[in-house]
Tab-separated table of C-alpha atoms in Angstrom:
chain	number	residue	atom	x	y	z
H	1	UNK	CA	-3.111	-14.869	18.814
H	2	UNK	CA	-3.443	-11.048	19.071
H	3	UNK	CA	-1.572	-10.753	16.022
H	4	UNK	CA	-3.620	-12.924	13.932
H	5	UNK	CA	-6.412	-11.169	14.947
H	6	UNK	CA	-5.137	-7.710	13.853
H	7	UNK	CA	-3.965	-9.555	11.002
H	8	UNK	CA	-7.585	-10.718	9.921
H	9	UNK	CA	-9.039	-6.997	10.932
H	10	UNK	CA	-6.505	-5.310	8.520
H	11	UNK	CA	-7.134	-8.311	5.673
H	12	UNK	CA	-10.655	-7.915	5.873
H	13	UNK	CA	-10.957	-4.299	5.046
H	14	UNK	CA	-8.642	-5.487	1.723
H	15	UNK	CA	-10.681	-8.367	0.631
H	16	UNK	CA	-13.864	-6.674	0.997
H	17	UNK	CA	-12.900	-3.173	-0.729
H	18	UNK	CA	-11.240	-4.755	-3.660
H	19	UNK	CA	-11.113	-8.776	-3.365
H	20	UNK	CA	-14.562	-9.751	-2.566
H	21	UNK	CA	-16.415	-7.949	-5.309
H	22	UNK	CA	-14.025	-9.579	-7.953
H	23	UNK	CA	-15.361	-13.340	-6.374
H	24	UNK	CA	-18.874	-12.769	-5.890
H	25	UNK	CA	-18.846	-10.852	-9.959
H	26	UNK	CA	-17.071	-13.889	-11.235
H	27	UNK	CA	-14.000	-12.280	-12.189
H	28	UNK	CA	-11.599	-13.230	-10.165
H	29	UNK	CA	-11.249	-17.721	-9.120
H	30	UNK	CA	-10.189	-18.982	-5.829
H	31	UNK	CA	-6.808	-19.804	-6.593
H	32	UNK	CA	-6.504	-16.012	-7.216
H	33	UNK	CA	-7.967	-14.726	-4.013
H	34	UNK	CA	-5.925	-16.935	-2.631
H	35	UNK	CA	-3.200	-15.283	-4.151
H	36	UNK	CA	-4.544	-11.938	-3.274
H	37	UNK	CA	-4.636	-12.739	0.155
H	38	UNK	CA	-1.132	-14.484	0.061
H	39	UNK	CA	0.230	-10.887	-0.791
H	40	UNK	CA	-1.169	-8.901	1.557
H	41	UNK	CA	0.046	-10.668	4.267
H	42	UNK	CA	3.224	-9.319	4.748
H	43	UNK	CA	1.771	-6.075	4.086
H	44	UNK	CA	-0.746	-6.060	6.605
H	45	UNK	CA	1.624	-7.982	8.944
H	46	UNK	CA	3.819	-4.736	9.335
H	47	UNK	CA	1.354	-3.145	11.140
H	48	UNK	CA	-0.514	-6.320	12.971
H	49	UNK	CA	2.795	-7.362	14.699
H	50	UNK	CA	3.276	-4.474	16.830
H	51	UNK	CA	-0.359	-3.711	17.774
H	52	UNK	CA	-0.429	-6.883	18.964
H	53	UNK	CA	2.774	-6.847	20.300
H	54	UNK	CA	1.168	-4.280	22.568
H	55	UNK	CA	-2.209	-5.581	23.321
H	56	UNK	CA	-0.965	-8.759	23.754
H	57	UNK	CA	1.395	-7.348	26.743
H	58	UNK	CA	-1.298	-5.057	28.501
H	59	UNK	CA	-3.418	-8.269	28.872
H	60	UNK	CA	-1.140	-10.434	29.832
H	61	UNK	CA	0.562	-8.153	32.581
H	62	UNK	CA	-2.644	-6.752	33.654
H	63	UNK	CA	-4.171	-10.245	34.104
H	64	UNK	CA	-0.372	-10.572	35.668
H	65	UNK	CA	-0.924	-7.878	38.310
H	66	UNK	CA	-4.623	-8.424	38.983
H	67	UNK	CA	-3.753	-11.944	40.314
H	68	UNK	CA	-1.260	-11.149	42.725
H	69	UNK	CA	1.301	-12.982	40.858
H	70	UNK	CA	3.627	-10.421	40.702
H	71	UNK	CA	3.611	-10.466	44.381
H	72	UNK	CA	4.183	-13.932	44.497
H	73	UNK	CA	6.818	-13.323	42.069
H	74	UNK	CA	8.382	-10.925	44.213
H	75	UNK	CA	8.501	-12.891	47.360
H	76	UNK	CA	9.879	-15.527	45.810
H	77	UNK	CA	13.318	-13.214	45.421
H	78	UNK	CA	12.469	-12.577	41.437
H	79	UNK	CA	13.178	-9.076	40.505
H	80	UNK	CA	10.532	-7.910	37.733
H	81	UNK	CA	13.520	-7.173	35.337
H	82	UNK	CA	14.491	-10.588	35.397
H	83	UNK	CA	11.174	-11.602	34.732
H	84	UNK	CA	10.517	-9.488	31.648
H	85	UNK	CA	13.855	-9.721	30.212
H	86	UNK	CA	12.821	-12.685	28.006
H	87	UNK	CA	9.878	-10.863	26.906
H	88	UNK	CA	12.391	-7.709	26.291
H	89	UNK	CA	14.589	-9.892	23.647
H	90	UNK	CA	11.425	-11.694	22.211
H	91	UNK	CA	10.517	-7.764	21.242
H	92	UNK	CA	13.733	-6.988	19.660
H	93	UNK	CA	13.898	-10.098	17.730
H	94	UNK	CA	10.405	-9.587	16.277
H	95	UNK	CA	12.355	-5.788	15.876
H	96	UNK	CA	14.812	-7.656	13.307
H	97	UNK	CA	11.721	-10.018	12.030
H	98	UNK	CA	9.897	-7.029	11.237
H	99	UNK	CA	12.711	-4.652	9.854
H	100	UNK	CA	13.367	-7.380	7.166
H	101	UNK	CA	9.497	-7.651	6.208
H	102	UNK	CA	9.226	-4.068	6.608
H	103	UNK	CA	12.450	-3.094	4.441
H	104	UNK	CA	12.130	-5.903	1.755
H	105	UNK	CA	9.452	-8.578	1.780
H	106	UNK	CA	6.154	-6.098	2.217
H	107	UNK	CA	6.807	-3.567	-0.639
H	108	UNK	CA	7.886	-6.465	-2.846
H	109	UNK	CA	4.327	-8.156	-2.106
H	110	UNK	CA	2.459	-5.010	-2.404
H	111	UNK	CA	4.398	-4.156	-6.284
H	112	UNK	CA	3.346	-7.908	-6.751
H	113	UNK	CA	-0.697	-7.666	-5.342
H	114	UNK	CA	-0.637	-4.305	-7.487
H	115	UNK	CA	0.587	-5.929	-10.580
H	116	UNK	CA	-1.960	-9.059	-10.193
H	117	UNK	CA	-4.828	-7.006	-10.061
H	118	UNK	CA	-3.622	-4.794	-12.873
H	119	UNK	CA	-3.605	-7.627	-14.773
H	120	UNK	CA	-6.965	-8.731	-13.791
H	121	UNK	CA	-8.238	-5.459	-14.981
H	122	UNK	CA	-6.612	-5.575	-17.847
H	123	UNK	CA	-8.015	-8.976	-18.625
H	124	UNK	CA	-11.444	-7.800	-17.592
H	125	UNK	CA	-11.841	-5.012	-20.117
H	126	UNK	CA	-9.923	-6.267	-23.058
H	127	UNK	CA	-11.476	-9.654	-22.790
H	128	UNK	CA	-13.927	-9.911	-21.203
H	129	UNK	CA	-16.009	-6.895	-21.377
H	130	UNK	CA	-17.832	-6.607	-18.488
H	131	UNK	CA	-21.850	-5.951	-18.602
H	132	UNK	CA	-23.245	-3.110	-17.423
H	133	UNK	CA	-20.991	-0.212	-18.366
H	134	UNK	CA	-19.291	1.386	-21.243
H	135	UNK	CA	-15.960	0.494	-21.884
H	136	UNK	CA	-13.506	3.054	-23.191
H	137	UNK	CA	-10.205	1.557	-23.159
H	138	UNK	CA	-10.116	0.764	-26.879
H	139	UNK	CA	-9.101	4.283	-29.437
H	140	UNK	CA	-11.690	4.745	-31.129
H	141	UNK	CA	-13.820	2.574	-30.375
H	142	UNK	CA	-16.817	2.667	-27.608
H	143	UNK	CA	-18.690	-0.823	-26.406
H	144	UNK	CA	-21.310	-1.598	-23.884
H	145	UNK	CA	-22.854	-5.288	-23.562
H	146	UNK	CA	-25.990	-5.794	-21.927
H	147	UNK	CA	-24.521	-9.533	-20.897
H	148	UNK	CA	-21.704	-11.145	-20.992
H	149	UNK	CA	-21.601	-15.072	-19.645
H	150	UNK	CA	-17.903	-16.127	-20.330
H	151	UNK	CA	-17.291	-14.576	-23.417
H	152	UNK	CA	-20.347	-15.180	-24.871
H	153	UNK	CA	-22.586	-11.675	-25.028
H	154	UNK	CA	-25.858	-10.640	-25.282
H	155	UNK	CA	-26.926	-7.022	-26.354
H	156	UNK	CA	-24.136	-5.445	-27.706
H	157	UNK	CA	-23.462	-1.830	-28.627
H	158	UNK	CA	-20.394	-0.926	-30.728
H	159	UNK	CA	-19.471	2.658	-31.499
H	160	UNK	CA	-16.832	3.946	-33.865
H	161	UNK	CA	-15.517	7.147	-33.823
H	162	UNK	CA	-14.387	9.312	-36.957
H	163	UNK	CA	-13.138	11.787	-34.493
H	164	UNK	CA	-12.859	11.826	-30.460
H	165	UNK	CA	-16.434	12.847	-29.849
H	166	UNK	CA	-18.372	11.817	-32.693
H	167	UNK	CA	-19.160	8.442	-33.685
H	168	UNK	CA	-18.792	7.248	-37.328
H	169	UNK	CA	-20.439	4.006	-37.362
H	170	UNK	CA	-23.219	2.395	-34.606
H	171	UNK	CA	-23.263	-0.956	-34.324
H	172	UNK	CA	-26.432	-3.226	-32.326
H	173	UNK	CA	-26.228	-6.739	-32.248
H	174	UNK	CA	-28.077	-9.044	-30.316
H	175	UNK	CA	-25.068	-11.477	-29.730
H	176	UNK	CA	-21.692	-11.776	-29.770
H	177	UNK	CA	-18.839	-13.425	-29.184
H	178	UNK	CA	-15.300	-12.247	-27.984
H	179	UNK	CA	-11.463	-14.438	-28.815
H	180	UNK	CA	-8.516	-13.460	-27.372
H	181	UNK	CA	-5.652	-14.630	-29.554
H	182	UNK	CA	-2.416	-13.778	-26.625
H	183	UNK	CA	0.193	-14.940	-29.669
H	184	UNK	CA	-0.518	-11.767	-31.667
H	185	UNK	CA	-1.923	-9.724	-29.349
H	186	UNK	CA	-5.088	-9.130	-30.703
H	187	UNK	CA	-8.753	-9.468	-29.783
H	188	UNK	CA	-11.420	-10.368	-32.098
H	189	UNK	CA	-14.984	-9.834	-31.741
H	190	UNK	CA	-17.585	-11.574	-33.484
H	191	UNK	CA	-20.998	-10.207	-34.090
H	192	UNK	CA	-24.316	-12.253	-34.804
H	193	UNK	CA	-27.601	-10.622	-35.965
H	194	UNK	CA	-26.220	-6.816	-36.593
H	195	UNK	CA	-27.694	-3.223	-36.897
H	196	UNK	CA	-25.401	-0.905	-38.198
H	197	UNK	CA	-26.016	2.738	-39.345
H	198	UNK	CA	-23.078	4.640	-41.398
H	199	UNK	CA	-23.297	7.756	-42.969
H	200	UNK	CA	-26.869	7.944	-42.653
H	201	UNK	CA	-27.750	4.953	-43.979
H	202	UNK	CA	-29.042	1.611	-42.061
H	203	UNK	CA	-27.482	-1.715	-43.189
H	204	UNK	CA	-28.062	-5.242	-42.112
H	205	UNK	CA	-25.393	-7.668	-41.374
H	206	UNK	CA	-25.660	-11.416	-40.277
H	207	UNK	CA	-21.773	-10.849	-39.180
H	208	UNK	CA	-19.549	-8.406	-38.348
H	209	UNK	CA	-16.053	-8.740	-37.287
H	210	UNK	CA	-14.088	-6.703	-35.100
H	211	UNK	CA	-9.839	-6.745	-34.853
H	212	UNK	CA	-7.705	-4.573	-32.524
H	213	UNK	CA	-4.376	-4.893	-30.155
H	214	UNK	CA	-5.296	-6.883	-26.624
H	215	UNK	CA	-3.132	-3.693	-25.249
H	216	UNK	CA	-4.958	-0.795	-25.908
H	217	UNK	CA	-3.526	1.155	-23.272
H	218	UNK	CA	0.467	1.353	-22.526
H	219	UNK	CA	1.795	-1.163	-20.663
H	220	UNK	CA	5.233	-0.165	-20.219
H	221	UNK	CA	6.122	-0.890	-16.678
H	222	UNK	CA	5.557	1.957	-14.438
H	223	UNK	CA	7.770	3.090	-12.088
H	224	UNK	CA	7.470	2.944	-8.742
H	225	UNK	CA	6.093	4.070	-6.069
H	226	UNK	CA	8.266	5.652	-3.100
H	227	UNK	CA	5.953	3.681	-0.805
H	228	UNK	CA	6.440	0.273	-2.751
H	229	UNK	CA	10.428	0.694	-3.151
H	230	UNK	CA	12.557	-1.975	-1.170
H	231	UNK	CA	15.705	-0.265	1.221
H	232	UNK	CA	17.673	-1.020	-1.835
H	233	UNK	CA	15.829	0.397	-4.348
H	234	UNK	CA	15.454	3.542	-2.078
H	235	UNK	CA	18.849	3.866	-1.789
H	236	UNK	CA	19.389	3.861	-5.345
H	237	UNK	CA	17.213	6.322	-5.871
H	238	UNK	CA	18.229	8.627	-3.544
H	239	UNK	CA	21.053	7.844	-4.968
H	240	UNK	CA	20.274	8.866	-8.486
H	241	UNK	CA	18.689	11.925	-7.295
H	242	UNK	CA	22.014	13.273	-5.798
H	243	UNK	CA	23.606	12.779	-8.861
H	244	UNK	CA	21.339	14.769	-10.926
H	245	UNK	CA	21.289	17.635	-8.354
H	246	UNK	CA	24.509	17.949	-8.410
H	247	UNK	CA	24.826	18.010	-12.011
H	248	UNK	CA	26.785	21.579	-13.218
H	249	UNK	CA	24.298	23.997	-13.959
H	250	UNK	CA	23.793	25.535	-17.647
H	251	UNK	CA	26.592	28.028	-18.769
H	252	UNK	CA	25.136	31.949	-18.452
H	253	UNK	CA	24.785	34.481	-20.850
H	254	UNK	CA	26.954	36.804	-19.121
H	255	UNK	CA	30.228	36.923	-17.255
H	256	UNK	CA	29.675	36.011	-13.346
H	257	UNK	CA	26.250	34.909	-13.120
H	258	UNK	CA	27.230	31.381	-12.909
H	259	UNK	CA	28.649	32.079	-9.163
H	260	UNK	CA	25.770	34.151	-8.539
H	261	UNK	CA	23.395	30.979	-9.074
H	262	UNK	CA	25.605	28.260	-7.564
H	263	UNK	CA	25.823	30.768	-4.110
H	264	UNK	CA	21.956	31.507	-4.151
H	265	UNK	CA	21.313	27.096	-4.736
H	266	UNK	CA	23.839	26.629	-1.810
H	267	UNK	CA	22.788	29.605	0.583
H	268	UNK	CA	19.162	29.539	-0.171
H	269	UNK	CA	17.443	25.606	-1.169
H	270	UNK	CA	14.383	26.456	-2.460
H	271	UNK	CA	13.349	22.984	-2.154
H	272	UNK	CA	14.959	19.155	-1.440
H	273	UNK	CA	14.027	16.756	-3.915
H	274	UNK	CA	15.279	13.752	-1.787
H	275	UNK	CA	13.267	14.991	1.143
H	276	UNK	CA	10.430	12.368	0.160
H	277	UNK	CA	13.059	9.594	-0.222
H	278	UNK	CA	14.909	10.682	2.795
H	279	UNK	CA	11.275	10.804	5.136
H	280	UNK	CA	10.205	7.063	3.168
H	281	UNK	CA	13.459	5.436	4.833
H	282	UNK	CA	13.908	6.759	8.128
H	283	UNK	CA	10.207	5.654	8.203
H	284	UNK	CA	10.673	1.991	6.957
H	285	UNK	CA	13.557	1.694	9.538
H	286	UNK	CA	12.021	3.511	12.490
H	287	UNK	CA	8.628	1.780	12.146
H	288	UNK	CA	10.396	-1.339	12.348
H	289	UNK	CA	11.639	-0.825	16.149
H	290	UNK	CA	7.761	-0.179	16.637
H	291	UNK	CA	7.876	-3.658	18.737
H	292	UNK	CA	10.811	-2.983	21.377
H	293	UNK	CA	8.786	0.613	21.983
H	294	UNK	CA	5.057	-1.111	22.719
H	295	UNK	CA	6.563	-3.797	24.203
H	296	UNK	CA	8.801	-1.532	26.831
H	297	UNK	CA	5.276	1.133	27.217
H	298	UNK	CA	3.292	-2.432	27.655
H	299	UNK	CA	4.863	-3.893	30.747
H	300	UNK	CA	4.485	-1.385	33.339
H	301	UNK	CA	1.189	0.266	32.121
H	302	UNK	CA	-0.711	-3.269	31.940
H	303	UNK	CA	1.033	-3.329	35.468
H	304	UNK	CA	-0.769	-0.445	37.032
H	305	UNK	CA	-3.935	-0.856	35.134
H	306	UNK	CA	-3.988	-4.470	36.605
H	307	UNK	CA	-7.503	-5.264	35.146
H	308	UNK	CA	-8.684	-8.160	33.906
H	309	UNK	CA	-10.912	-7.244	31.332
H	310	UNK	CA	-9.855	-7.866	28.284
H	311	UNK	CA	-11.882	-4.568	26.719
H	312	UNK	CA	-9.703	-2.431	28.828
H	313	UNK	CA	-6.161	-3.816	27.518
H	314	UNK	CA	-7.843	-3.677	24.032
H	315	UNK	CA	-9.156	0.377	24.483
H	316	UNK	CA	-5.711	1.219	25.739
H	317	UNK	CA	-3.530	-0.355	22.894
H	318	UNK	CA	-6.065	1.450	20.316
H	319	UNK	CA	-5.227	4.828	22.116
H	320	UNK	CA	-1.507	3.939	22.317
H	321	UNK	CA	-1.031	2.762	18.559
H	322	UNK	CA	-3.488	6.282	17.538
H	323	UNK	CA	-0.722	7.829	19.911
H	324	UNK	CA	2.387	6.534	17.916
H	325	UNK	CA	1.080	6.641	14.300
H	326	UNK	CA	-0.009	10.492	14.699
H	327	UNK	CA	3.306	11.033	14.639
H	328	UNK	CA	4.111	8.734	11.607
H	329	UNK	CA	1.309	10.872	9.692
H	330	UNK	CA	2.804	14.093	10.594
H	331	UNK	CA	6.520	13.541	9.827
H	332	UNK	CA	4.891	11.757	6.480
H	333	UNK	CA	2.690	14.835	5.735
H	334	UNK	CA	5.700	17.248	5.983
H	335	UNK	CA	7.695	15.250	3.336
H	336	UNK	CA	7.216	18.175	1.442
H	337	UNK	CA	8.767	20.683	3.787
H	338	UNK	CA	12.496	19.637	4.563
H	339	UNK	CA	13.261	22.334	6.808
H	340	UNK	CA	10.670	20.844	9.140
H	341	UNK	CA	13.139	17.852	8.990
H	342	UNK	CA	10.570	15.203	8.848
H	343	UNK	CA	12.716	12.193	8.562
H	344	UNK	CA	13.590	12.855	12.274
H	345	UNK	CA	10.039	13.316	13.294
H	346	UNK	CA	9.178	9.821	12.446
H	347	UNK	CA	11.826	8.699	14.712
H	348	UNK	CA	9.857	10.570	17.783
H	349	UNK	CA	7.306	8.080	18.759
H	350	UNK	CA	10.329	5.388	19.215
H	351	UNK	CA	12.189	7.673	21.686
H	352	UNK	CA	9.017	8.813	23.772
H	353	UNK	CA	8.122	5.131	24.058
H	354	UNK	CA	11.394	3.689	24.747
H	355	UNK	CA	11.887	6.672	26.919
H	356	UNK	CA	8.724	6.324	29.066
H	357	UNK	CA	8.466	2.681	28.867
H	358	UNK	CA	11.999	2.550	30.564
H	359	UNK	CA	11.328	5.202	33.060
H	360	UNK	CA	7.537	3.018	34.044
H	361	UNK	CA	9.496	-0.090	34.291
H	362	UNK	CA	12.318	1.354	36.750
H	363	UNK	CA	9.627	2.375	38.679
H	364	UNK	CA	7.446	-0.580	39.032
H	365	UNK	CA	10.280	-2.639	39.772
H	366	UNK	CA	11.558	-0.809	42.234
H	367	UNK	CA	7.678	-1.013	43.256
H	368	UNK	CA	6.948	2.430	43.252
């Protein structure tokens, strides 16, 4: 339950920012939300699992605690190892669940979420044309539309450009219409009732027509982003990058300055280009064992809080998760600076969880 909750939170911010204005513009049908949504999911899901993971431990073993069940539990001959352990395997299975949504299903979703609403914008301003604002995607051409309902416009201003600043014809006509023909790739717009001034001179048209490519703007896939590659994909690339680096340097003018450069690139790295790479997977795999860490912190901590509230369990996970990811942001931030070897930091907030969380638990079961 915790987890769909954090799962909601984290969707909502999503949908509102980005999905949400699409719907309520009419730009975007439900089927495509729908879609939307369908790709975040995993995304978001990286992050809900182990925050509620965590929260969903502190309240249940503080609820635990504050109704003497663990003594009961106790008496009863039960040590409170044995009594977590099933708990302790459910976390490292959701450890494996998550490393494989983490490592391969989330950045896959996020490439495809991307690529939807790239599309959509794409559709929006080379079909559409949406009211309101000038749209500059076309060379040389400027338009603005007072209305557009489906296609069919109202108020429309066309400006073409002899050069990059200055127009060469003006256009005003009071309606229009706009045909997408996705065979050739080109859009045509139709103008009704036109104003045009050229070279000084006003002229009167009943109809004007407009052609150009539905792809003004290159579409060549992009590559991308550290943050969006799979494992596999990161590998390759890190990969690639090794290759290249290691590639001989140019021949020198002169006798002996070759091994003069290769000593001063081995003794003195001016910079590691596969530092980013390096940071993105230790961070995709240590994030991953994010579960096994809350879950071990969880157990003794809801223990000795032993409240009931459910405000309380809630506060403390926030401070907990703020706790872990401020090292996640640091070791991220210093992708830049290898010598700080960030692609170990990252791995910190496993080790002081697992650490303490072990140390807690010895102690409450030996019921210290």
């Amino acid at each position: 339950m915790t987890v769909a909750v954090f799962t909601f939170v984290l969707l909502l911010g999503n949908v509102l920012r980005e999905i949400l204005t699409l719907l309520v513009n009419r730009q975007a049908t439900l089927g495509m939300v729908a879609e939307a949504v369908g790709l975040l999911i995993p995304y978001v899901w990286v992050f809900a699992l182990p925050m509620g993971m965590l929260t969903a431990t502190l309240l249940i073993f503080g609820r635990f605690s504050a109704d003497q069940e663990l003594t009961a539990v106790r008496a009863s001959g039960i040590s409170l190892l044995s009594a977590v352990s099933p708990i302790l395997l459910l976390s490292l299975a959701l450890c494996a669940v998550s490393a494989f949504v983490n490592l391969e299903i989330a950045p896959r979703c996020r490439t495809a979420y991307k690529s939807l609403f790239a599309n959509v914008r794409i559709e929006l301003s080379n079909v559409q044309l949406p009211e309101g604002r000038f749209i500059k995607d076309f060379p040389g051409y400027i338009f603005y539309v007072g209305r557009n309902r489906r296609g069919n416009l109202e108020d429309v201003l066309v400006y073409q450009l002899a050069s990059k600043t200055n127009a060469g014809m003006t256009v005003q006509a009071a309606r229009g219409r706009l045909e997408l023909d996705p065979t050739n790739s080109v859009i045509t717009l139709y103008l009704s009732d036109a104003k045009y001034l050229r070279d000084g001179g006003v002229g009167m048209g009943s109809d004007l027509v407009f052609t150009f490519p539905s792809n003004p703007q290159q579409k060549n896939k992009q590559a991308l982003k550290i943050n969006e590659m799979t494992l596999s994909q990161l590998w390759d690339e890190l990969h690639d990058l090794e290759r290249r680096l290691e590639a001989p340097l140019p021949l020198p003018s002169k006798p002996g300055e070759q091994v003069q450069v290769k000593k001063r690139r081995r003794e003195e790295p001016l910079y590691d280009l596969t530092s980013p790479v390096r940071v993105q997977i230790h961070h995709q795999a240590a994030f991953s064992f994010a579960c096994f860490g809350f879950t071990l912190v969880g157990i003794p901590l809801g223990i000795r809080v032993h409240r009931r509230e459910t405000n309380v369990g809630i506060a403390l996970a926030l401070v907990l998760v703020g706790i872990y990811y401020s090292f996640v942001i640091i070791g991220k931030s210093l992708d830049m600076h290898p010598q700080w070897a960030p692609h170990l930091i990252v791995w910190i907030p496993n080790l002081i969880f697992q650490a303490v969380g072990a140390v807690l638990l010895w102690r409450a079961n030996r019921g210290v």
